[in-house]
Amino acid sequence: MNAPARPPFAGRPGALRLGFGLKPGMRVGLYGGSFDPAHGGHGHVARTALQRLDLDRVLWLVSPGNPLKPSGSSQSLERRKLDAARQARGPAMVVSDAERRLGSRYTLDTVRLLKARFPGVGFVWIMGADNLAGFHRWRGWTRILAEIPLAVISRPGFMAKSLFSPMARRFAHARLPAGAARRLAKAQLPAWIYLTAPLDPASSTALRVCA
């Protein structure tokens, strides 16, 4: 007997209640990651993006599990949400498990689902420069650039690796100057920007080793 068809995303009870609301015209940063654990470096990236991109919200999308990391390496989702909430200070910062509720595991799917759910919102994907260095390993990475602009925030020791990464070289023509940061959410795609700021050296990997 065939298994029953999985209900569409819009029909899943969890997908109907994401825990936040967004209005057309808002500029919203999507900051995804394992946050295992969240630390000051994550907070630095989120605050820099909020201020420099003139965002209305930054959504910390705490992933149920990173496809690029070994399974079982993370703390529970609820524990990681609590860690993220300690760093996500202020009313403009929202910590969410929207990917779990939507049933999404990959960034490309998450972006498409949120754009469909909130038409008229200007989304920007936020990442630290350490993630840009390995961005070409993400599923559908070139298609992500066709869906959403990227804001890359400098991280200690990763400037050269990130700016000479496969993604940065392939999309060199789409890089905008830092002075265009406030226009990024409405930029013609593909578009990305690299922003430098005072650096926070904290690392999730180092914190796990020391724990």
XYZ file of C-alpha atoms in Angstrom:
211
model
C 0.000 0.000 0.000
C 1.272 3.447 -0.879
C 1.948 5.836 1.989
C -0.518 8.741 2.249
C 0.590 11.903 0.485
C 2.301 14.442 2.680
C 0.105 17.536 3.127
C 1.278 20.709 1.382
C 3.212 23.226 3.441
C 0.254 25.591 3.720
C -1.845 22.774 5.169
C 0.499 21.844 7.994
C -0.597 23.245 11.365
C 2.965 24.222 12.322
C 3.487 26.082 9.074
C 0.448 28.261 9.794
C 1.976 29.578 13.022
C 5.483 30.842 12.495
C 5.463 32.977 15.623
C 6.002 36.290 13.834
C 4.260 38.550 11.354
C 5.735 40.702 8.604
C 4.119 43.491 6.608
C 4.650 44.441 2.942
C 7.331 47.068 2.567
C 9.406 45.846 5.505
C 13.109 45.086 5.096
C 13.920 41.830 6.828
C 17.214 40.049 7.302
C 17.196 36.240 7.413
C 20.049 35.015 9.587
C 20.169 31.241 9.464
C 22.445 28.818 11.256
C 22.867 26.082 13.813
C 23.880 28.573 16.547
C 25.603 25.715 18.346
C 26.056 27.617 20.549
C 25.158 31.221 19.713
C 27.900 33.637 20.786
C 28.979 37.254 20.609
C 30.196 36.853 17.038
C 26.675 35.950 15.943
C 25.298 38.949 17.773
C 27.896 41.161 16.114
C 26.890 39.964 12.632
C 23.172 40.470 13.338
C 23.609 43.952 14.830
C 25.897 45.067 12.015
C 23.380 43.916 9.407
C 20.451 45.515 11.245
C 22.155 48.897 11.385
C 24.051 49.029 8.110
C 21.234 47.588 5.955
C 18.553 49.688 7.684
C 16.448 46.608 8.427
C 13.140 46.481 10.266
C 13.746 42.965 11.556
C 16.439 40.313 11.761
C 15.013 36.787 11.929
C 17.394 34.339 13.571
C 16.402 31.099 11.829
C 17.689 28.400 14.173
C 18.114 25.342 11.977
C 16.783 21.933 13.072
C 20.066 20.537 11.702
C 22.850 21.706 9.424
C 23.080 19.413 6.337
C 26.831 20.103 6.163
C 27.519 18.994 9.736
C 27.484 15.456 11.184
C 24.137 14.436 12.621
C 23.948 14.403 16.391
C 26.593 17.116 16.798
C 24.149 19.793 17.963
C 22.420 20.637 21.197
C 18.634 20.407 21.105
C 16.762 22.944 19.021
C 15.191 24.473 22.119
C 18.578 24.851 23.818
C 20.020 26.541 20.734
C 17.022 28.878 20.515
C 17.628 29.929 24.113
C 21.307 30.551 23.363
C 20.361 32.643 20.322
C 17.819 34.631 22.344
C 20.593 35.697 24.734
C 22.462 37.279 21.815
C 19.456 38.593 19.870
C 18.839 41.700 21.931
C 16.180 44.286 21.146
C 12.678 44.246 19.627
C 13.987 44.120 16.051
C 15.643 40.727 16.696
C 13.356 37.683 16.430
C 14.511 34.128 17.188
C 12.498 31.534 15.278
C 12.280 27.827 14.514
C 10.450 28.615 11.255
C 12.450 26.020 9.325
C 11.181 23.258 11.596
C 7.620 24.537 11.298
C 7.859 24.804 7.512
C 9.559 21.447 7.147
C 12.485 23.095 5.378
C 16.075 21.907 5.685
C 17.805 23.927 2.975
C 18.274 27.681 2.628
C 16.909 27.769 -0.918
C 13.645 26.169 0.197
C 13.369 28.387 3.267
C 13.817 31.561 1.236
C 11.238 30.536 -1.348
C 8.684 29.588 1.307
C 9.080 32.841 3.256
C 8.881 34.946 0.088
C 5.645 33.180 -0.841
C 4.256 33.600 2.684
C 5.152 37.305 2.927
C 4.848 38.961 -0.499
C 6.041 42.545 -0.624
C 8.699 42.053 2.075
C 12.269 42.863 1.058
C 14.337 39.943 2.341
C 18.133 39.825 2.673
C 20.129 36.725 3.596
C 22.730 37.525 6.281
C 25.911 35.535 6.820
C 29.332 35.903 8.342
C 32.338 35.860 6.026
C 33.298 32.434 7.411
C 30.153 31.001 5.809
C 30.773 32.704 2.478
C 34.053 30.790 2.197
C 32.063 27.547 1.971
C 28.895 28.888 0.346
C 29.519 26.920 -2.858
C 28.841 23.744 -0.872
C 25.276 24.813 -0.093
C 22.522 23.062 -2.013
C 21.427 25.182 -4.994
C 23.863 27.951 -4.094
C 23.691 29.706 -7.469
C 19.897 29.658 -7.343
C 19.934 31.266 -3.903
C 21.492 34.336 -5.512
C 18.560 34.431 -7.943
C 16.089 34.499 -5.037
C 17.555 36.867 -2.449
C 20.407 39.379 -2.019
C 23.245 38.431 0.344
C 24.846 40.567 3.028
C 28.228 39.233 4.110
C 29.649 40.586 7.372
C 33.392 40.408 8.008
C 34.693 37.789 10.468
C 38.221 37.442 11.894
C 40.627 35.584 9.611
C 38.188 35.026 6.738
C 38.483 38.111 4.523
C 40.819 36.525 1.964
C 39.069 33.133 1.992
C 35.655 34.707 1.536
C 36.515 37.322 -1.086
C 38.384 34.732 -3.188
C 35.807 31.980 -2.657
C 34.040 30.320 -5.620
C 30.886 32.308 -4.896
C 32.676 35.666 -4.700
C 34.560 34.999 -7.937
C 31.554 33.700 -9.859
C 29.341 36.602 -8.783
C 31.987 39.325 -8.746
C 29.876 41.319 -11.201
C 26.975 41.332 -8.718
C 28.898 42.739 -5.748
C 27.650 46.155 -4.669
C 29.748 48.800 -2.895
C 29.378 49.145 0.861
C 27.678 52.498 0.330
C 24.716 50.705 -1.266
C 23.922 48.737 1.901
C 20.635 50.510 2.623
C 19.390 49.690 -0.873
C 20.334 46.006 -0.813
C 16.881 44.684 0.164
C 15.426 46.164 -3.028
C 18.399 45.536 -5.325
C 18.070 43.813 -8.680
C 19.214 40.214 -8.412
C 21.788 38.800 -8.224
C 23.289 41.169 -5.673
C 25.553 40.865 -2.643
C 27.589 43.126 -0.436
C 30.576 42.724 1.879
C 30.552 44.867 5.014
C 33.498 45.369 7.333
C 33.037 46.235 10.997
C 34.941 45.897 14.287
C 35.538 42.167 14.624
C 34.377 39.774 17.342
C 36.649 36.696 17.491
C 34.134 34.323 19.123
C 33.619 30.945 17.448
C 31.008 28.227 18.039
C 33.595 25.538 17.339
C 35.977 26.936 19.949
C 33.182 27.252 22.490
C 32.144 23.616 21.992
C 35.739 22.451 22.453
C 36.052 24.419 25.682
C 32.674 23.320 27.060
